Coordinates of C-alpha atoms in Angstrom, one line a residue:
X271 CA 0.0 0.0 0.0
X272 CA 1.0 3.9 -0.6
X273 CA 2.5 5.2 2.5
X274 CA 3.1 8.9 2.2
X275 CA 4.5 9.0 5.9
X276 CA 7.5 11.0 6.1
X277 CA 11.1 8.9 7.3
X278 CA 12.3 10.1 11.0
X279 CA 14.7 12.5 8.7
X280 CA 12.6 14.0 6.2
X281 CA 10.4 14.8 9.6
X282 CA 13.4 16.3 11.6
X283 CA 14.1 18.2 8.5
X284 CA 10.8 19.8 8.3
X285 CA 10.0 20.3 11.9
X286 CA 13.6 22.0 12.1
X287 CA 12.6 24.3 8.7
X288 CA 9.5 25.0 10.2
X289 CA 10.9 26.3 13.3
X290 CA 13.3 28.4 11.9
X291 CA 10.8 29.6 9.8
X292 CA 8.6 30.5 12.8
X293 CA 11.1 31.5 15.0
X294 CA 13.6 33.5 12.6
X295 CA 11.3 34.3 9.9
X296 CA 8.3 35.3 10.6
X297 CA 8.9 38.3 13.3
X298 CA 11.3 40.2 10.6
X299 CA 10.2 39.3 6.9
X300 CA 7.1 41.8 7.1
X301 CA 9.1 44.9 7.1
X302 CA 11.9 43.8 4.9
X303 CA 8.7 42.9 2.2
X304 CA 7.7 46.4 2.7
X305 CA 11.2 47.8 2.1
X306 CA 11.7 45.6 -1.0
X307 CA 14.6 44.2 0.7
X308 CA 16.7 41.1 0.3
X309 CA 17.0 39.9 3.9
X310 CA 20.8 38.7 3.8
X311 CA 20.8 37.7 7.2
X312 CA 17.7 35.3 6.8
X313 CA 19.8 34.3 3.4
X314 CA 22.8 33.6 5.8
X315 CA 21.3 31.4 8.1
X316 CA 19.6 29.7 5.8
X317 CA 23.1 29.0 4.5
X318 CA 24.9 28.3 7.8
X319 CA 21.4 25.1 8.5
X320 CA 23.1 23.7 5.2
X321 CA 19.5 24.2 3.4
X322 CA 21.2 25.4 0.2
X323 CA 23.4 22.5 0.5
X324 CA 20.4 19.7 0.9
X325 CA 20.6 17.6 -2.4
X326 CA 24.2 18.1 -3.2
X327 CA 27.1 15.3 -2.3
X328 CA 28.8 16.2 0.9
X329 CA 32.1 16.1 -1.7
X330 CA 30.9 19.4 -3.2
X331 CA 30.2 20.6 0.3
X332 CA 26.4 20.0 0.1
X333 CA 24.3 17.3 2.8
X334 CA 23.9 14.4 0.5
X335 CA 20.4 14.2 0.4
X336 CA 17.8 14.7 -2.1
X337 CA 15.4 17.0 -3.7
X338 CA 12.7 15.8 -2.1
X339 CA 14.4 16.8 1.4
X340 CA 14.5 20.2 -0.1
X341 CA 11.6 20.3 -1.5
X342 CA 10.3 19.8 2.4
X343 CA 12.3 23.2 3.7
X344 CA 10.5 25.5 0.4
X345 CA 7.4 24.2 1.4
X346 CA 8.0 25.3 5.6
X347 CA 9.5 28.0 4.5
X348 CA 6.8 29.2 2.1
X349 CA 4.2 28.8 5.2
X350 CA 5.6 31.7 6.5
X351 CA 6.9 33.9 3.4
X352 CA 7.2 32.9 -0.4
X353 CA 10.3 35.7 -1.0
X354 CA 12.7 33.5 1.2
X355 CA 11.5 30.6 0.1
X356 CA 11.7 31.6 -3.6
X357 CA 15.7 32.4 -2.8
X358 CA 16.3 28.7 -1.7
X359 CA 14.0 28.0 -4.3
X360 CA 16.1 29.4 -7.6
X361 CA 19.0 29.0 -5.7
X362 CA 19.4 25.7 -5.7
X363 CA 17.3 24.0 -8.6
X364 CA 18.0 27.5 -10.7
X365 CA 21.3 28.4 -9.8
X366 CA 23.6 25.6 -8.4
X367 CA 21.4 22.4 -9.7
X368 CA 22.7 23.1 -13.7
X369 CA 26.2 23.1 -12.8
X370 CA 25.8 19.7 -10.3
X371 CA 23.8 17.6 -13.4
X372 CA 26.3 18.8 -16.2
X373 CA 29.3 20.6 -15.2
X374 CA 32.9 19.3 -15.5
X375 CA 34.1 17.9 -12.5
X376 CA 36.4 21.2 -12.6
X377 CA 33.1 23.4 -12.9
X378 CA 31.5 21.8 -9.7
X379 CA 34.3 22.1 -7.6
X380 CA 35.0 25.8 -8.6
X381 CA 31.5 26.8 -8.2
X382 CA 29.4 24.2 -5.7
X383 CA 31.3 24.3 -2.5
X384 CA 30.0 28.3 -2.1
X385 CA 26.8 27.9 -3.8
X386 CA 26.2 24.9 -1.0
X387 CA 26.9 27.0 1.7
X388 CA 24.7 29.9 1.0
X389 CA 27.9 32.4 1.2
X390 CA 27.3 32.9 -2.5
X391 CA 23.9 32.7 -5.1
X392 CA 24.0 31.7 -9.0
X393 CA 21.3 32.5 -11.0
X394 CA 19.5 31.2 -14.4
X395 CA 19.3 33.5 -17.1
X396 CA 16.7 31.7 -19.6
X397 CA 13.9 34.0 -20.0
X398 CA 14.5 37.4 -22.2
X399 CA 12.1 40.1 -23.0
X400 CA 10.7 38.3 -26.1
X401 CA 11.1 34.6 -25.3
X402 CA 9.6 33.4 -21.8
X403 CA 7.7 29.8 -22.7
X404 CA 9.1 29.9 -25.5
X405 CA 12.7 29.8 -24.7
X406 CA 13.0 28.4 -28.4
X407 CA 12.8 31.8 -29.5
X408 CA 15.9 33.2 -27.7
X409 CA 17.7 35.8 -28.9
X410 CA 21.2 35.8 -26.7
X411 CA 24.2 34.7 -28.5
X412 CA 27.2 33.6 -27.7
X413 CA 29.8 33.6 -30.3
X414 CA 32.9 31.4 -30.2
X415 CA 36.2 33.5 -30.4
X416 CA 39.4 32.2 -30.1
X417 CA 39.8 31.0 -26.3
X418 CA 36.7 32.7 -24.9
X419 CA 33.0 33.0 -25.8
X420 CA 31.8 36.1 -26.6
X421 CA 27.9 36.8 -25.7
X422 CA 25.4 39.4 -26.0
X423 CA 21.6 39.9 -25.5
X424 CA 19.4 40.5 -22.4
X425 CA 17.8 38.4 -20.1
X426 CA 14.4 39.6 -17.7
X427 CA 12.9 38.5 -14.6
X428 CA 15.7 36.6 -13.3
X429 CA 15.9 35.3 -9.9
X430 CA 18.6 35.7 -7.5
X431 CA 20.9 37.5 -10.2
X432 CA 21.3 41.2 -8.8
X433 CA 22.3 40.4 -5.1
X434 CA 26.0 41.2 -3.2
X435 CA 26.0 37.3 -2.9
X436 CA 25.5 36.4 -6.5
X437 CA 28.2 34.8 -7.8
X438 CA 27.4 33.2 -11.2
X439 CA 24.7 33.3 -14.3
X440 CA 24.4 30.7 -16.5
X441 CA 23.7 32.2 -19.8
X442 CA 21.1 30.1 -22.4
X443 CA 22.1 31.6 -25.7
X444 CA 22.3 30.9 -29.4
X445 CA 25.6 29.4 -30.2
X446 CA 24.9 28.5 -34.1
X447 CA 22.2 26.4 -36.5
X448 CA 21.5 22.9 -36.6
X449 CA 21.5 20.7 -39.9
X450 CA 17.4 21.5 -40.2
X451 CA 18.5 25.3 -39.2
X452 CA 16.7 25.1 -36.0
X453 CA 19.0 27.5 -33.5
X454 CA 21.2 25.6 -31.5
X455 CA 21.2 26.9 -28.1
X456 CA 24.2 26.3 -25.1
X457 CA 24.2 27.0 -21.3
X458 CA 27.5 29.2 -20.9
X459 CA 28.5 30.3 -16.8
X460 CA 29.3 34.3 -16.7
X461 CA 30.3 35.3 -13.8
X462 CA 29.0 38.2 -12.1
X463 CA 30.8 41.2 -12.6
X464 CA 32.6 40.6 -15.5
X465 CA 32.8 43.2 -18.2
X466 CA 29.8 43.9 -20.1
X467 CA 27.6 42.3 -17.8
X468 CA 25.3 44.3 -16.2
X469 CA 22.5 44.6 -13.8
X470 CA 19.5 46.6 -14.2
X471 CA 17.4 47.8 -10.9
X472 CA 15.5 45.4 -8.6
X473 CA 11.9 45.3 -10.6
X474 CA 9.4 46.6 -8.3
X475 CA 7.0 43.6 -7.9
X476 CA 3.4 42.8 -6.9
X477 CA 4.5 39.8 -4.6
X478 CA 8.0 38.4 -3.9
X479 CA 8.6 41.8 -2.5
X480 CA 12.0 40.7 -0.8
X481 CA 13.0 38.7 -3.1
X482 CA 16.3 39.4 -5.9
X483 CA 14.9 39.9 -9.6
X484 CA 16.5 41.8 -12.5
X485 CA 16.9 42.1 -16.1
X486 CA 20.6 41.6 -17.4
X487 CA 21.9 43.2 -20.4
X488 CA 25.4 41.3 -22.1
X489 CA 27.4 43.6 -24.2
X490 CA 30.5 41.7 -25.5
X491 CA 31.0 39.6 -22.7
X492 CA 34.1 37.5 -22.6
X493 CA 33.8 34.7 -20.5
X494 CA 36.5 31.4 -21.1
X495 CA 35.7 28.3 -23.5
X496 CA 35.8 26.3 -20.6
X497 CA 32.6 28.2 -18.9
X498 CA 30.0 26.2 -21.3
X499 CA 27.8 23.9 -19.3
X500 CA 27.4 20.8 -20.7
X501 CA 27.7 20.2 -24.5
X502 CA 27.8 22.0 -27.2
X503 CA 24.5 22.6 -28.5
X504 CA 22.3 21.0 -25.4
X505 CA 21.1 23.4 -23.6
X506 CA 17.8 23.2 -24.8
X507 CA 17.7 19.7 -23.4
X508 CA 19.5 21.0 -20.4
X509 CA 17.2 23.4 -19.2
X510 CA 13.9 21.4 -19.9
X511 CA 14.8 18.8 -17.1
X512 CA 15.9 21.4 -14.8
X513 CA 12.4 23.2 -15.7
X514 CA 10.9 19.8 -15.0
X515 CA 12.6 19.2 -12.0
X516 CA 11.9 22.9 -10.6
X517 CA 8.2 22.5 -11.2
X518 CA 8.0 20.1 -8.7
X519 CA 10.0 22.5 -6.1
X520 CA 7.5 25.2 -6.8
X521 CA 4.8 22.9 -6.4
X522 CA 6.0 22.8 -2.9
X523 CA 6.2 26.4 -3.0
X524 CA 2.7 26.7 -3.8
X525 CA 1.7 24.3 -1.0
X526 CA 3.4 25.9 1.5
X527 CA 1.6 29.6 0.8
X528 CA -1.5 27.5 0.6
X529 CA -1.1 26.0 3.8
X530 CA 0.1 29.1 5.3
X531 CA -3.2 30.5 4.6
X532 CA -4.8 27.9 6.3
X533 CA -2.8 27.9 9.2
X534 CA -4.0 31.7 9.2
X535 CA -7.1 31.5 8.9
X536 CA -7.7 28.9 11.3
X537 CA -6.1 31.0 14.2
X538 CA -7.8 34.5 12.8
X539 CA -11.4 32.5 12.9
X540 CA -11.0 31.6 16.5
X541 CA -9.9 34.8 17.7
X542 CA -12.5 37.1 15.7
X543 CA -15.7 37.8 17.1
X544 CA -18.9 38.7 15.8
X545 CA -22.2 39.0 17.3
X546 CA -20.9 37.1 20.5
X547 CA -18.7 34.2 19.7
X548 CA -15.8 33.6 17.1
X549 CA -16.4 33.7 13.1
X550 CA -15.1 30.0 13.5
X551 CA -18.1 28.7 14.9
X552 CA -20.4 29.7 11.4
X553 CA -20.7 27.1 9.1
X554 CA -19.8 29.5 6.3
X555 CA -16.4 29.9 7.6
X556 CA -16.1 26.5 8.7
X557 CA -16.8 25.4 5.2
X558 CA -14.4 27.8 3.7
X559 CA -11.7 26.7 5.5
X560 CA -12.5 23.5 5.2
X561 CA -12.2 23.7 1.3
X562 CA -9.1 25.6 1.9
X563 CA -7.7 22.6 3.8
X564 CA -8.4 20.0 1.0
X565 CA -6.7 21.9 -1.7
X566 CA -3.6 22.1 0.4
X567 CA -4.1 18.6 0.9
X568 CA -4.3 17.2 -2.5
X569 CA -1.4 19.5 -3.6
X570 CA 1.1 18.3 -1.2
X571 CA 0.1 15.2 -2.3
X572 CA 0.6 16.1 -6.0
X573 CA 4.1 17.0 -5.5
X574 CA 4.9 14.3 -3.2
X575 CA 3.7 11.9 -6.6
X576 CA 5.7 13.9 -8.5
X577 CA 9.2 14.1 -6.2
X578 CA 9.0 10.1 -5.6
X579 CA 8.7 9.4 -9.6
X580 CA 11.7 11.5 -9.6
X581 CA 14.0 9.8 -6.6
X582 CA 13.2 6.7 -8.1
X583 CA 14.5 8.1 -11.5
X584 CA 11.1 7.4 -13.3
X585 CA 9.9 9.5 -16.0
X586 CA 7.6 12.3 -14.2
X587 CA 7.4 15.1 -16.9
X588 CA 3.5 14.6 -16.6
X589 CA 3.3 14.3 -12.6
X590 CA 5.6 17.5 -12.3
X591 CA 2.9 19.5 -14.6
X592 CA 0.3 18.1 -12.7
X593 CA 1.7 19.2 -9.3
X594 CA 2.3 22.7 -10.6
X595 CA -0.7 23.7 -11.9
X596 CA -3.0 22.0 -8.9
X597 CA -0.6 23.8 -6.3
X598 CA -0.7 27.1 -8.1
X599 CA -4.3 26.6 -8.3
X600 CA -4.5 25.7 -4.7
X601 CA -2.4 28.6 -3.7
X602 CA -4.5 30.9 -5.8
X603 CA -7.9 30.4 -4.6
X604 CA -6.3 29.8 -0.7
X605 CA -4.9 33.1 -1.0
X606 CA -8.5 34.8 -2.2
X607 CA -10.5 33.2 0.5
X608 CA -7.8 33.7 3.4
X609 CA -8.4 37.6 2.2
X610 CA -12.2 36.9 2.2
X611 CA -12.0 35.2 5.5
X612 CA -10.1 38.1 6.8
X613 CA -12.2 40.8 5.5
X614 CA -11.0 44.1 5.7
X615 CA -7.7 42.7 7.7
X616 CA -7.0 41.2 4.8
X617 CA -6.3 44.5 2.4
X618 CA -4.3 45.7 4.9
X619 CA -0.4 44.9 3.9
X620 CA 1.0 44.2 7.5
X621 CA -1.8 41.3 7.6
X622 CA 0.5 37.6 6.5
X623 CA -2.7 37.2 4.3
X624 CA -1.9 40.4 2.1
X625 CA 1.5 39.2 1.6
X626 CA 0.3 35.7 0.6
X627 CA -2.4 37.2 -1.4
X628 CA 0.3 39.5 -3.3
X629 CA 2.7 36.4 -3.5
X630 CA 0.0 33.6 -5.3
X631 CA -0.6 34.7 -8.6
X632 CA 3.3 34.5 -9.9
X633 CA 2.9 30.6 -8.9
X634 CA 0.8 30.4 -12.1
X635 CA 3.4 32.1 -14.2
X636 CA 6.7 31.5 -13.2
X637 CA 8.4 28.3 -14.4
X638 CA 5.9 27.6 -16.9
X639 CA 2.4 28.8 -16.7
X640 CA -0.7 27.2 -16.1
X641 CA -1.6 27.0 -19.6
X642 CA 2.2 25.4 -20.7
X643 CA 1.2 22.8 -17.7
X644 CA -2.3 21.9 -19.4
X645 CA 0.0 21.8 -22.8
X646 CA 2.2 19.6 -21.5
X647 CA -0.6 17.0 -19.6
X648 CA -2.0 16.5 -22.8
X649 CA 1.1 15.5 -24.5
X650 CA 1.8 13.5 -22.1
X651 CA -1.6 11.6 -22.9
X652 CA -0.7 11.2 -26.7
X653 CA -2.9 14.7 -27.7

């Protein structure tokens, strides 16, 4: 029979995350969300628990365990406040996961013992101004010349990319033509602040307030031959199964806000009082709630699907597009009804609920959008 009980670690794990989430989180994030600001400190002890460290080998400075296990810490951490949870997020299935699945041994032990440790972010710069689903249609090149590769082009809405801690962007761009004449696109690592590389201002944002996101122009940057990720002409490939994989850590993502809006509303309805005894007690809210409760429900158990198809190193394309757009969804119309629930609470920022309400609707955007996911089920069924 399906057991979805957690092991004894996964559950230290999580109870540990969702301590430090409670405990170190929670009492600080509001005002740096209202500030715009990245909270470093959170960011360094984050870093210092190992959490950007979870699925790598210990030989690269990581924890040795798996996505799943990190997985577990976006989802506590998203309880209490998407933006950090976003920058463990991208950090590690955005920014250090590409170079773990297809660097050179060289490349991971240049790059992974800092990105483990949290003292430094990478970053992935896919999406450009003109090409977000469709990555196809990128227009970044890099062009080989002599020793170095030589790129140029733009890149928006990328995570982690702008902070004093970023380290590293790995660059999809256009590196020639195939036989058909299809473009032929390679993952390249540029690191930050070489010449020609720069760094727009932080994007004011309707959620993920605290959270790093820029657009990045490349005018003639030189970065060495040896910085391509992978082979020559894969990163198409490349970037799909780290999409893939991402989806289901987002899925997480998405659970967590959803059951932080539970976890909410359950303590708002039994402190709130009107005409004599606590909204709890009306059926209305009770039934709310209780909807609220079963979407959280079935997504964690979406994702969970998903994340086990991948341990076991199953294909889970269709699982992981599943997950996302039932989480999304979940987080979505949990986010609404916590605001509902809340009533005019709920439309003031410094209330959790704003902030979760502000912070759902990216979930069925970023990494693929609802509509890709819905593409990508029906492929998946032969349509």
């Amino acid at each position: 029979m399906i057991d979805n009980r957690l092991s004894e670690e996964y559950e230290e794990l999580r109870k540990t995350v969702a301590a430090f989430a409670r405990d170190e989180v929670a009492p600080v994030i509001g005002e740096f969300y209202m500030r715009e600001e990245f909270p470093y400190e959170i960011v360094a002890k984050m870093g210092e628990m190992g959490l950007f460290g979870l699925p790598f080998d210990e030989a690269y400075g990581g924890m040795g365990g798996d996505y799943f296990a990190m997985c577990l810490a976006v989802e506590e951490l998203a309880r209490i406040d998407s933006s950090v949870a976003v920058t463990l997020e991208a950090g590690v299935s955005l920014g250090a996961m590409p170079i773990y699945r297809f660097g050179t041994e060289e490349q991971k032990q240049e790059w992974l013992p800092q990105l483990c440790t949290g003292q430094m972010l990478g970053a992935f710069g896919l999406t450009e101004p003109g090409a977000g689903s469709d990555a196809g249609g990128a227009r970044t090149t890099a062009v080989r010349k002599g020793d170095d590769w030589v790129i140029n082009g733009s890149k928006a809405y990328i995570t982690n990319s702008g902070t004093d801690i970023t380290g590293v962007i790995t660059v999809a761009a256009v590196t020639g033509t195939d036989d058909k004449g299809a473009k032929e696109i390679s993952t390249i690592m540029a690191p930050s602040g070489t010449p020609g590389l720069s760094v727009s201002k932080p994007y004011s944002k309707v959620g993920w307030a605290a959270s790093d996101t820029h657009e990045l122009g490349f005018d003639d940057v030189h970065v060495p031959a040896a910085n391509l990720l992978g082979d020559l002409g894969r990163g198409y490939a490349q970037f799909l199964s780290i999409l893939t994989e991402g989806r289901v850590a987002v899925s997480a993502l998405a659970t967590g806000l959803a059951q932080g809006c539970v976890d909410e509303c359950v303590r708002y309805a039994n402190e709130r009082e009107t005409f004599g005894r606590p909204i709890g007690k009306y059926q209305a809210i009770q039934f709310k709630i209780a909807e609220m409760e079963a979407r959280t429900h079935t997504a964690r158990l979406a994702y969970y699907a998903a994340a086990a198809k991948m341990l076991r190193g199953e294909p889970f394309k269709r699982e992981a597009a599943i997950s996302k757009l039932i989480s999304s969804n979940a987080a979505m119309d949990n986010a609404r009804d916590a605001t509902q629930i809340f009533g005019g609470m709920g439309f003031i920022n410094e209330a959790p609920v704003a902030r979760y309400y502000r912070d759902a609707k990216i979930l069925e955007v970023g990494e693929g959008t609802s509509e890709v996911q819905k593409m990508l089920i029906a492929r998946e069924l032969g349509l």
